[in-house]
Amino acid sequence: MDIKDISSEELRKLASSLKQQGITNDSVLNIMSTIQRHIFVEPALRGRAYDFDALPIGFNQTISSPYIVAKMTQLLIETESMENVLEIGTGCGYQACVLSNLFEHVTTIERIKPLYEKTSNLLKALNYKNISSIYGDGFEGCKSNAPYDAIIMTASPSVIPDELVSQLKPNGRMVLPLNINGSQKLYRIKNTKKGILKKEVDDVLFVPMLEGII
Ligand code: SAH
């Protein structure tokens, strides 16, 4: 059996375990059962690509577990306003691909140059035409593609970056792992007329969001 056959069987199992773990959105389940996760990890780790773990992607960074990707994506979805999304922390590009099947346009930012180069080449090779891959500091967002319906942060900051909030549309939403006194919580925030509404969702563990590019 080649890896394609193995992965379609694994993808079916992955989607059904996501459902069992409480992922309810059918679009998220459908998309995650079509994207071959093994393509995004190192060849040596491909056998573990459909396990429920976060995996190393080099440069001291990790691809989040499928459950966390599904959970965060589900939190970003609203029936209307699925045009423009910003992701902070491109990493291996898996989350960006999931988003690109749901939103009309995805902008994704990575601060580590070789990781940015490797992933933007992969995304080009996979022919994802609605993803703009940017080398830069996510704290600055990407003004030229703003405003965004939604922003997802896949590295953990210790404050909600004001600059990113300013790049959200009115009623835009942001999902982020916020580090408060050393422990991380997943939040969904909404940019309303009355100010920022903040909802705590879960305990999580992400790599820290660091300033500047390298
Ligand atoms: N979404 C990714 C997960 C990557 S892990 C995936 O699907 O693979 C988080 C990533 O955030 C790392 O690659 C890290 O380098 C990046 N990161 C951390 N701080 C950042 C910042 N200030 N700007 C942009 N990327 C950042």
CSV table of N, CA, C and O and ligand atoms in Angstrom, one decimal, residues 37 40 55 57-64 69 87-99 108-113 115-116 119 134-141 152-157 206-214, ligand 1:
chain,number,residue,atom,x,y,z
A,37,ARG,N,-2.1,15.2,6.1
A,37,ARG,CA,-1.2,15.9,7.1
A,37,ARG,C,0.3,15.4,7.0
A,37,ARG,O,1.2,16.2,7.3
A,40,PHE,N,3.1,17.7,5.5
A,40,PHE,CA,3.6,18.8,6.2
A,40,PHE,C,4.7,18.5,7.2
A,40,PHE,O,5.2,19.4,7.8
A,55,LEU,N,3.6,17.7,16.6
A,55,LEU,CA,4.8,17.1,16.1
A,55,LEU,C,5.9,18.1,15.9
A,55,LEU,O,5.5,19.3,15.5
A,57,ILE,N,8.5,20.4,13.9
A,57,ILE,CA,8.6,20.7,12.4
A,57,ILE,C,10.0,21.4,12.2
A,57,ILE,O,10.1,22.1,11.2
A,58,GLY,N,10.9,21.2,13.1
A,58,GLY,CA,12.2,21.8,13.0
A,58,GLY,C,12.2,23.2,13.6
A,58,GLY,O,11.2,23.7,14.0
A,59,PHE,N,13.4,23.8,13.7
A,59,PHE,CA,13.6,25.2,14.2
A,59,PHE,C,12.9,25.3,15.6
A,59,PHE,O,12.4,26.4,16.0
A,60,ASN,N,12.8,24.2,16.4
A,60,ASN,CA,12.3,24.3,17.7
A,60,ASN,C,10.8,24.6,17.7
A,60,ASN,O,10.2,25.1,18.7
A,61,GLN,N,10.1,24.3,16.6
A,61,GLN,CA,8.6,24.7,16.5
A,61,GLN,C,7.8,23.4,16.4
A,61,GLN,O,8.4,22.3,16.1
A,62,THR,N,6.5,23.5,16.6
A,62,THR,CA,5.7,22.3,16.4
A,62,THR,C,4.4,22.5,15.6
A,62,THR,O,3.9,23.7,15.6
A,63,ILE,N,3.9,21.5,14.9
A,63,ILE,CA,2.6,21.6,14.3
A,63,ILE,C,1.6,21.2,15.4
A,63,ILE,O,1.9,20.2,16.1
A,64,SER,N,0.6,21.9,15.6
A,64,SER,CA,-0.4,21.6,16.6
A,64,SER,C,-1.1,20.3,16.4
A,64,SER,O,-1.2,19.8,15.3
A,69,VAL,N,-6.1,22.2,16.0
A,69,VAL,CA,-6.3,22.8,14.7
A,69,VAL,C,-7.8,22.9,14.5
A,69,VAL,O,-8.4,23.9,14.1
A,87,GLU,N,-3.4,34.5,9.7
A,87,GLU,CA,-2.8,33.6,10.6
A,87,GLU,C,-1.4,34.1,11.1
A,87,GLU,O,-0.6,34.4,10.2
A,88,ILE,N,-1.2,34.1,12.4
A,88,ILE,CA,0.1,34.4,12.9
A,88,ILE,C,0.8,33.1,13.2
A,88,ILE,O,0.3,32.3,14.0
A,89,GLY,N,2.0,32.9,12.6
A,89,GLY,CA,2.7,31.6,12.8
A,89,GLY,C,2.4,30.6,11.8
A,89,GLY,O,1.7,29.6,12.0
A,90,THR,N,3.0,30.7,10.6
A,90,THR,CA,2.8,29.8,9.5
A,90,THR,C,3.2,28.4,9.8
A,90,THR,O,2.6,27.4,9.4
A,91,GLY,N,4.4,28.3,10.5
A,91,GLY,CA,5.0,27.0,10.8
A,91,GLY,C,5.1,26.1,9.5
A,91,GLY,O,5.6,26.6,8.5
A,92,CYS,N,4.5,24.9,9.5
A,92,CYS,CA,4.6,24.0,8.4
A,92,CYS,C,3.5,24.3,7.4
A,92,CYS,O,3.5,23.6,6.3
A,93,GLY,N,2.5,25.1,7.7
A,93,GLY,CA,1.5,25.5,6.7
A,93,GLY,C,0.2,24.7,6.7
A,93,GLY,O,-0.7,25.0,6.0
A,94,TYR,N,0.2,23.7,7.7
A,94,TYR,CA,-1.0,22.9,7.7
A,94,TYR,C,-2.3,23.7,8.1
A,94,TYR,O,-3.3,23.6,7.4
A,95,GLN,N,-2.2,24.5,9.1
A,95,GLN,CA,-3.4,25.3,9.5
A,95,GLN,C,-3.8,26.2,8.4
A,95,GLN,O,-5.0,26.4,8.1
A,96,ALA,N,-2.8,26.8,7.7
A,96,ALA,CA,-3.1,27.7,6.6
A,96,ALA,C,-3.9,27.0,5.5
A,96,ALA,O,-4.8,27.6,4.9
A,97,CYS,N,-3.5,25.8,5.2
A,97,CYS,CA,-4.3,25.0,4.2
A,97,CYS,C,-5.7,24.7,4.6
A,97,CYS,O,-6.6,24.8,3.8
A,98,VAL,N,-5.9,24.4,5.9
A,98,VAL,CA,-7.2,24.2,6.4
A,98,VAL,C,-8.1,25.4,6.2
A,98,VAL,O,-9.2,25.4,5.7
A,99,LEU,N,-7.5,26.6,6.6
A,99,LEU,CA,-8.2,27.9,6.5
A,99,LEU,C,-8.5,28.2,5.0
A,99,LEU,O,-9.5,28.8,4.7
A,108,THR,N,-0.7,34.6,5.9
A,108,THR,CA,-0.1,33.9,7.0
A,108,THR,C,1.3,34.4,7.1
A,108,THR,O,2.0,34.7,6.2
A,109,ILE,N,1.7,34.7,8.4
A,109,ILE,CA,3.0,35.3,8.7
A,109,ILE,C,3.9,34.4,9.5
A,109,ILE,O,3.5,33.8,10.5
A,110,GLU,N,5.2,34.3,9.1
A,110,GLU,CA,6.2,33.5,9.9
A,110,GLU,C,7.4,34.4,10.1
A,110,GLU,O,7.9,35.1,9.2
A,111,ARG,N,8.0,34.3,11.3
A,111,ARG,CA,9.2,35.1,11.6
A,111,ARG,C,10.5,34.4,11.4
A,111,ARG,O,11.6,35.1,11.4
A,112,ILE,N,10.5,33.1,11.2
A,112,ILE,CA,11.8,32.4,11.0
A,112,ILE,C,12.0,32.2,9.5
A,112,ILE,O,11.2,31.5,8.8
A,113,LYS,N,13.0,32.9,8.9
A,113,LYS,CA,13.2,32.9,7.5
A,113,LYS,C,13.2,31.5,6.8
A,113,LYS,O,12.5,31.3,5.9
A,115,LEU,N,12.1,28.7,7.7
A,115,LEU,CA,10.8,28.0,7.8
A,115,LEU,C,9.8,28.7,6.9
A,115,LEU,O,9.1,28.0,6.2
A,116,TYR,N,9.8,30.0,6.8
A,116,TYR,CA,9.0,30.7,5.9
A,116,TYR,C,9.3,30.3,4.4
A,116,TYR,O,8.4,30.0,3.7
A,119,THR,N,8.1,26.6,3.8
A,119,THR,CA,6.7,26.4,3.7
A,119,THR,C,6.1,27.2,2.5
A,119,THR,O,5.2,26.7,1.9
A,134,ILE,N,3.8,35.4,4.2
A,134,ILE,CA,4.6,36.6,4.4
A,134,ILE,C,5.7,36.3,5.4
A,134,ILE,O,5.5,35.6,6.5
A,135,TYR,N,6.9,36.8,5.2
A,135,TYR,CA,8.0,36.8,6.2
A,135,TYR,C,8.0,38.0,7.0
A,135,TYR,O,8.1,39.1,6.4
A,136,GLY,N,7.7,37.9,8.3
A,136,GLY,CA,7.6,39.2,9.0
A,136,GLY,C,7.3,38.9,10.5
A,136,GLY,O,7.2,37.7,10.9
A,137,ASP,N,7.1,40.0,11.3
A,137,ASP,CA,6.8,39.8,12.7
A,137,ASP,C,5.3,39.9,12.8
A,137,ASP,O,4.7,41.0,12.6
A,138,GLY,N,4.7,38.9,13.3
A,138,GLY,CA,3.2,38.8,13.5
A,138,GLY,C,2.7,39.9,14.4
A,138,GLY,O,1.5,40.2,14.3
A,139,PHE,N,3.5,40.4,15.3
A,139,PHE,CA,3.0,41.5,16.1
A,139,PHE,C,2.5,42.7,15.3
A,139,PHE,O,1.7,43.5,15.7
A,140,GLU,N,3.1,42.8,14.1
A,140,GLU,CA,2.7,44.0,13.2
A,140,GLU,C,1.6,43.6,12.3
A,140,GLU,O,1.0,44.5,11.6
A,141,GLY,N,1.2,42.4,12.2
A,141,GLY,CA,0.1,41.9,11.3
A,141,GLY,C,0.5,42.2,9.9
A,141,GLY,O,1.7,42.2,9.6
A,152,ILE,N,-6.2,34.3,13.6
A,152,ILE,CA,-5.8,33.2,14.4
A,152,ILE,C,-4.4,33.3,14.7
A,152,ILE,O,-3.5,33.5,13.9
A,153,MET,N,-4.1,33.1,16.0
A,153,MET,CA,-2.7,33.2,16.5
A,153,MET,C,-2.3,31.8,16.9
A,153,MET,O,-2.9,31.2,17.7
A,154,THR,N,-1.2,31.2,16.3
A,154,THR,CA,-0.8,29.9,16.6
A,154,THR,C,0.5,29.9,17.4
A,154,THR,O,1.2,28.9,17.5
A,155,ALA,N,0.9,31.0,18.0
A,155,ALA,CA,2.0,31.1,18.9
A,155,ALA,C,1.4,32.0,20.1
A,155,ALA,O,0.5,32.8,19.8
A,156,SER,N,1.9,31.8,21.3
A,156,SER,CA,1.3,32.4,22.5
A,156,SER,C,1.8,33.8,22.9
A,156,SER,O,3.0,33.8,23.3
A,157,PRO,N,1.1,34.9,22.8
A,157,PRO,CA,1.5,36.1,23.3
A,157,PRO,C,1.1,36.3,24.8
A,157,PRO,O,0.2,35.6,25.2
A,206,PHE,N,1.1,26.2,23.6
A,206,PHE,CA,1.7,26.6,22.3
A,206,PHE,C,3.1,27.1,22.6
A,206,PHE,O,3.5,27.5,23.7
A,207,VAL,N,3.9,27.2,21.5
A,207,VAL,CA,5.2,27.9,21.6
A,207,VAL,C,4.9,29.3,21.8
A,207,VAL,O,3.9,29.9,21.4
A,208,PRO,N,5.9,30.0,22.4
A,208,PRO,CA,5.7,31.5,22.7
A,208,PRO,C,5.7,32.3,21.4
A,208,PRO,O,6.4,31.9,20.5
A,209,MET,N,5.0,33.4,21.4
A,209,MET,CA,5.1,34.3,20.3
A,209,MET,C,6.3,35.3,20.6
A,209,MET,O,6.3,35.9,21.7
A,210,LEU,N,7.2,35.3,19.7
A,210,LEU,CA,8.4,36.1,20.0
A,210,LEU,C,8.5,37.3,19.1
A,210,LEU,O,8.0,37.3,17.9
A,211,GLU,N,9.1,38.4,19.6
A,211,GLU,CA,9.2,39.6,18.8
A,211,GLU,C,10.4,39.6,17.8
A,211,GLU,O,11.4,39.0,18.0
A,212,GLY,N,10.2,40.2,16.6
A,212,GLY,CA,11.2,40.4,15.6
A,212,GLY,C,11.3,39.2,14.7
A,212,GLY,O,10.8,38.1,14.9
A,213,ILE,N,12.1,39.4,13.6
A,213,ILE,CA,12.3,38.3,12.7
A,213,ILE,C,13.7,37.8,12.8
A,213,ILE,O,14.6,38.4,13.2
A,214,ILE,N,13.9,36.5,12.4
A,214,ILE,CA,15.2,35.9,12.5
A,214,ILE,C,15.5,35.1,11.2
A,214,ILE,O,14.5,34.8,10.4
B,1,SAH,N1,0.1,27.1,12.4
B,1,SAH,C1,1.3,26.3,12.5
B,1,SAH,C2,1.8,26.1,13.9
B,1,SAH,C3,3.2,26.6,14.0
B,1,SAH,S1,3.9,26.8,15.6
B,1,SAH,C4,1.2,25.0,11.7
B,1,SAH,O1,0.1,24.7,11.2
B,1,SAH,O2,2.2,24.4,11.5
B,1,SAH,C5,3.9,28.5,15.8
B,1,SAH,C6,4.8,29.3,14.8
B,1,SAH,O3,4.7,30.7,15.2
B,1,SAH,C7,6.2,29.0,14.7
B,1,SAH,O4,6.6,28.6,13.4
B,1,SAH,C8,6.9,30.3,15.2
B,1,SAH,O5,8.2,30.6,14.5
B,1,SAH,C9,5.9,31.3,14.8
B,1,SAH,N2,6.0,32.6,15.5
B,1,SAH,C10,6.3,32.9,16.8
B,1,SAH,N3,6.3,34.2,17.0
B,1,SAH,C11,6.0,34.8,15.8
B,1,SAH,C12,5.8,36.2,15.4
B,1,SAH,N4,6.0,37.2,16.2
B,1,SAH,N5,5.5,36.4,14.1
B,1,SAH,C13,5.3,35.4,13.2
B,1,SAH,N6,5.4,34.1,13.6
B,1,SAH,C14,5.7,33.8,14.9
